[in-house]
Structure formats: C-alpha cells, structure tokens
Short mmCIF file of C-alpha atoms and ligand atoms in Angstrom, two decimals:
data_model
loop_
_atom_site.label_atom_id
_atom_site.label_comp_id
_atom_site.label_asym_id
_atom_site.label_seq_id
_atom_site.Cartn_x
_atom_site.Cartn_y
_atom_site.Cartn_z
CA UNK J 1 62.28 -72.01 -59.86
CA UNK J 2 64.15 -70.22 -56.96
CA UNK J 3 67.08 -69.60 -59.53
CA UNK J 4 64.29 -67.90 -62.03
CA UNK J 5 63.11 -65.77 -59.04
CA UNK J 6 66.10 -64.61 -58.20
CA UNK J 7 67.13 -64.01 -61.86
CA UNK J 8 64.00 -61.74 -61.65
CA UNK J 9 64.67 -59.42 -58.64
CA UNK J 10 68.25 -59.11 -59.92
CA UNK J 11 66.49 -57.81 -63.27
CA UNK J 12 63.93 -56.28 -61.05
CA UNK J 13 66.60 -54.85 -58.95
CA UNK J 14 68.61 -53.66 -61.71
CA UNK J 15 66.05 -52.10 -63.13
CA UNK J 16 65.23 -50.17 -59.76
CA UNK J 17 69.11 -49.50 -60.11
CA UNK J 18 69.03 -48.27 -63.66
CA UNK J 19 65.78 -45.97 -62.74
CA UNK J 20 67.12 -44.36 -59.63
CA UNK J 21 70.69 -43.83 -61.63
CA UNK J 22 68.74 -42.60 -64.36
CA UNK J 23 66.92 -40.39 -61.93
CA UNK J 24 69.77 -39.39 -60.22
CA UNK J 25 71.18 -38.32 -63.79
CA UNK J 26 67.96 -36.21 -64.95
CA UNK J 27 68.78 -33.49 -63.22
CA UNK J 28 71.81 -32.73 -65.64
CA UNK J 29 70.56 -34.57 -68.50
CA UNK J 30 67.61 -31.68 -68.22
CA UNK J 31 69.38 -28.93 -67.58
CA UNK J 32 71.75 -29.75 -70.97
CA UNK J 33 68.85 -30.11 -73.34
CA UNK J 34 67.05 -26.91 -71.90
CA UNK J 35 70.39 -24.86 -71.82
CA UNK J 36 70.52 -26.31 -75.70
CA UNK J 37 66.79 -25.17 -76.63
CA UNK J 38 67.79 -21.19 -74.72
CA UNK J 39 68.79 -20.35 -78.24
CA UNK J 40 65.88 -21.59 -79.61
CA UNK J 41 63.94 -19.80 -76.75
CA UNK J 42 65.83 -16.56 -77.21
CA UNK J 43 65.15 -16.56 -80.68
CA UNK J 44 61.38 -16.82 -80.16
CA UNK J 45 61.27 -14.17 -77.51
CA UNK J 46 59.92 -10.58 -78.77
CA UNK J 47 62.97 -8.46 -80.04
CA UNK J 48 64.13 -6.04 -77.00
CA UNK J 49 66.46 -3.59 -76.55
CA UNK J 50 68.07 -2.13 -73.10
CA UNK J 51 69.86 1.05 -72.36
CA UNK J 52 72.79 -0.87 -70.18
CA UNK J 53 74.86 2.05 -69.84
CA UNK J 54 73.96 4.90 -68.36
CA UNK J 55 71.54 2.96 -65.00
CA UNK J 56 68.10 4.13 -65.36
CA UNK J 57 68.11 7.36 -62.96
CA UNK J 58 71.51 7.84 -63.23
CA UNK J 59 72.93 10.86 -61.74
CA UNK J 60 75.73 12.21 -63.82
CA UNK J 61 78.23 15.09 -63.70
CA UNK J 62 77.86 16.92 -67.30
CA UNK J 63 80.45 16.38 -70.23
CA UNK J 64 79.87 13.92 -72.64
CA UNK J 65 77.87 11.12 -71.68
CA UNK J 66 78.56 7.36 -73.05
CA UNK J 67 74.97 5.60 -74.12
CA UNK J 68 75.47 1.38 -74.62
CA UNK J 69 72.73 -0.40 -76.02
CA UNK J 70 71.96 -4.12 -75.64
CA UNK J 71 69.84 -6.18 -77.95
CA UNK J 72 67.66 -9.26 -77.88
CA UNK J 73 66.07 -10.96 -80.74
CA UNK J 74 67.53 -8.72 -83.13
CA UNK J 75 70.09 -7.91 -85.13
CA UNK J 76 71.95 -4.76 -85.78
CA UNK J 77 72.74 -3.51 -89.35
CA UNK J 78 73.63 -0.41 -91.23
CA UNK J 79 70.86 1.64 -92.73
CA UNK J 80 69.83 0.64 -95.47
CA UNK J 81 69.51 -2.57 -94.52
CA UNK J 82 65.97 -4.25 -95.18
CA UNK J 83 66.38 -7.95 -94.05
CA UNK J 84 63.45 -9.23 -91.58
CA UNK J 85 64.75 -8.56 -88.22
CA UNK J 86 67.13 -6.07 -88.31
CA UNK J 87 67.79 -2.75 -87.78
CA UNK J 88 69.87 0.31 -86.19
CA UNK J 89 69.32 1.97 -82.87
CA UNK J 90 68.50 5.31 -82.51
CA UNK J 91 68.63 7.99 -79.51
CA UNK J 92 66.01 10.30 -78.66
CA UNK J 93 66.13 12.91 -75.99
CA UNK J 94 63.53 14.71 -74.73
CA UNK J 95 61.76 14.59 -78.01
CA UNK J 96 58.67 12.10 -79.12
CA UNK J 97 58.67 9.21 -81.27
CA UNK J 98 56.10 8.58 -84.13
CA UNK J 99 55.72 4.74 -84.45
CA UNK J 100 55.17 5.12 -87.87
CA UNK J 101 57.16 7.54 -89.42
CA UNK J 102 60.88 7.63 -90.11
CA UNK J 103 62.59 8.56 -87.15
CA UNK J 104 63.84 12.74 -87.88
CA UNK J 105 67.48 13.31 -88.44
CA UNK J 106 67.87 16.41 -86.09
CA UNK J 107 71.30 16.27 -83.74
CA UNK J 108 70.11 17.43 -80.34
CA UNK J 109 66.95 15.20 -80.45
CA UNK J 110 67.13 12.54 -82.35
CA UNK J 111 70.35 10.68 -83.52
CA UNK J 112 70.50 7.85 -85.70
CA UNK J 113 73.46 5.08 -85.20
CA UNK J 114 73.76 4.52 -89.01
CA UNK J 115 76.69 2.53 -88.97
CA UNK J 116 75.19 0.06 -86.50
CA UNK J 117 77.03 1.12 -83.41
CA UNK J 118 75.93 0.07 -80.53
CA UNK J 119 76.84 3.03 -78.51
CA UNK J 120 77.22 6.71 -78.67
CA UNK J 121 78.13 9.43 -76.86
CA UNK J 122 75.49 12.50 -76.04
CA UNK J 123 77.86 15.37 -75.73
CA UNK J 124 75.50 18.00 -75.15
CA UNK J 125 73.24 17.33 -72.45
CA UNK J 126 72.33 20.44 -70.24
CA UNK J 127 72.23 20.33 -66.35
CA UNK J 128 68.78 18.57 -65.18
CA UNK J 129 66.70 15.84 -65.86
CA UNK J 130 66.38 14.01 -69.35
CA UNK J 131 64.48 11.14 -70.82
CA UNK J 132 66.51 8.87 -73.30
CA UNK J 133 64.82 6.65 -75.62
CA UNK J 134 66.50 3.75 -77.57
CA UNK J 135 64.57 2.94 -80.83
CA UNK J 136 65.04 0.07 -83.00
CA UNK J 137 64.45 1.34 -86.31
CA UNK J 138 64.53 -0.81 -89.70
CA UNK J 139 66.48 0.26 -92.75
CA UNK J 140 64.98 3.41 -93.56
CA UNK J 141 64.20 4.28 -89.69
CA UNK J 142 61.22 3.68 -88.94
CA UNK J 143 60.59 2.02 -86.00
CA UNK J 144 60.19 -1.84 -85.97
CA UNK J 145 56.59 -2.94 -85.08
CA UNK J 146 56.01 -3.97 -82.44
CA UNK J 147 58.42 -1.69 -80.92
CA UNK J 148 61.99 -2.78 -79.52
CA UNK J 149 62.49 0.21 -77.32
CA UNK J 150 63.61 0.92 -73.65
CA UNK J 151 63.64 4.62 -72.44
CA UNK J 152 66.01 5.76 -68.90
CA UNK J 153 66.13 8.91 -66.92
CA UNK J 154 69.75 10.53 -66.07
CA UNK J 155 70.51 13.50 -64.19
CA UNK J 156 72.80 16.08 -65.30
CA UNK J 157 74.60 17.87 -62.68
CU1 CU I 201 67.98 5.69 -88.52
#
C-alpha cells in the first residue's frame, strides 16, 4: 500500500516534472510553430508596397535620384503578365493616378518599370518639393484593386 503510494507521487511527481519541463519548453516550442505559420501570415496579409529608398521627406541635393521599391504579398513580373497577384511598379510624380485606368506612359510623370525592376532612377527632378507615388499595376497597368501603393515626399535642393 505505502509502495503503491509512493509509486503514485513518483508518477504524480513526474508528471509535475514533465509539465513544468514541458512548460519550461513552450516558450520555444511556440515561437517555432508561429515563426513557421509567418509565411502563411505574410501570405494572407493585403499586398503592400514601400518606397524604401529615398526616406519619406528626404532632403536631396539634385542629380539623379535612385527610387527602391519593396513588396509584400505580391509578386513582381514583366508586363504583360496576367497571373493573380502580380504585377510591375510604377512611378508617378507630381501627377494623379486613376484607379481604374491604365496607368499613362508619359516620362516626366509617370514611368512604368516594365521589366519588373524594382528600382529606378528619376533623373530629372527640379529643385523643390515632389510627391512620389509607387503603383502596383497588373499586366496591362492598371492598378491592382485594392491598391498596393505607398507615396513619399523628397526635397530637391
Ligand atoms: Cu505599367
């Protein structure tokens, strides 16, 4: 009888053991499966896209001026291309973007990144302030709906 009892706080105890180890070991076993499902996560977030280089506000001495876009949820392709979720960025300074129409093809105001790069180079901008908008655009440019845009501010000097 004693021997049983003591057979059963040693299970008891080892399960206390096993509990607090496996406690102890949630922590990481979380974080593995939740760093595993970020994919997953990432996938299901709304396509985004950020203007990473030039900083919003930016002040900057003229000459040509480097863009670098950055997407989420997305993928960049050629125009042309027409698979679900893709598309190719576009720049547009200082001009206006019609959500539903094919983005213009007019150097100076809007420029189209055909060959999916994900960067260009504005080489014209005049001294002052300008407004840069990165578009999203789908295989015949117009822009994806909902949109996947991100507009910045620089200062030419
Ligand atoms: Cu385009």
């Amino acid at each position: 009888m004693i021997r049983r009892i003591l057979a059963v706080g040693a299970v008891a105890a080892f399960s206390v053991t096993a509990c607090t180890g496996g406690d102890a070991g949630d922590p990481p076993a979380e974080e593995a499966p939740s760093q595993a499902a970020e994919p997953q996560d990432a996938a299901m977030e709304p396509a985004s896209v950020s203007i990473v280089v030039p900083e919003d506000g930016a002040v900057v001495d003229q000459g040509p001026l480097l863009v670098v876009m950055e997407v989420t949820g997305v993928t960049i392709a050629p125009a042309g291309t027409m698979d679900p979720g893709t598309g190719h960025h576009h720049l547009i300074v200082d001009g206006e973007v019609d959500w539903t129409l094919p983005i213009p093809n007019d150097p100076g105001v809007h420029y189209h990144m055909g060959l999916a790069q994900t960067e260009f180079t504005l080489e014209d901008l005049t001294p002052g302030e300008h407004q840069i908008v990165a578009v999203v655009a789908d295989g015949v440019h117009i822009p994806l709906n909902p949109p996947v845009a991100d507009t910045i501010t620089v200062v030419v000097r």
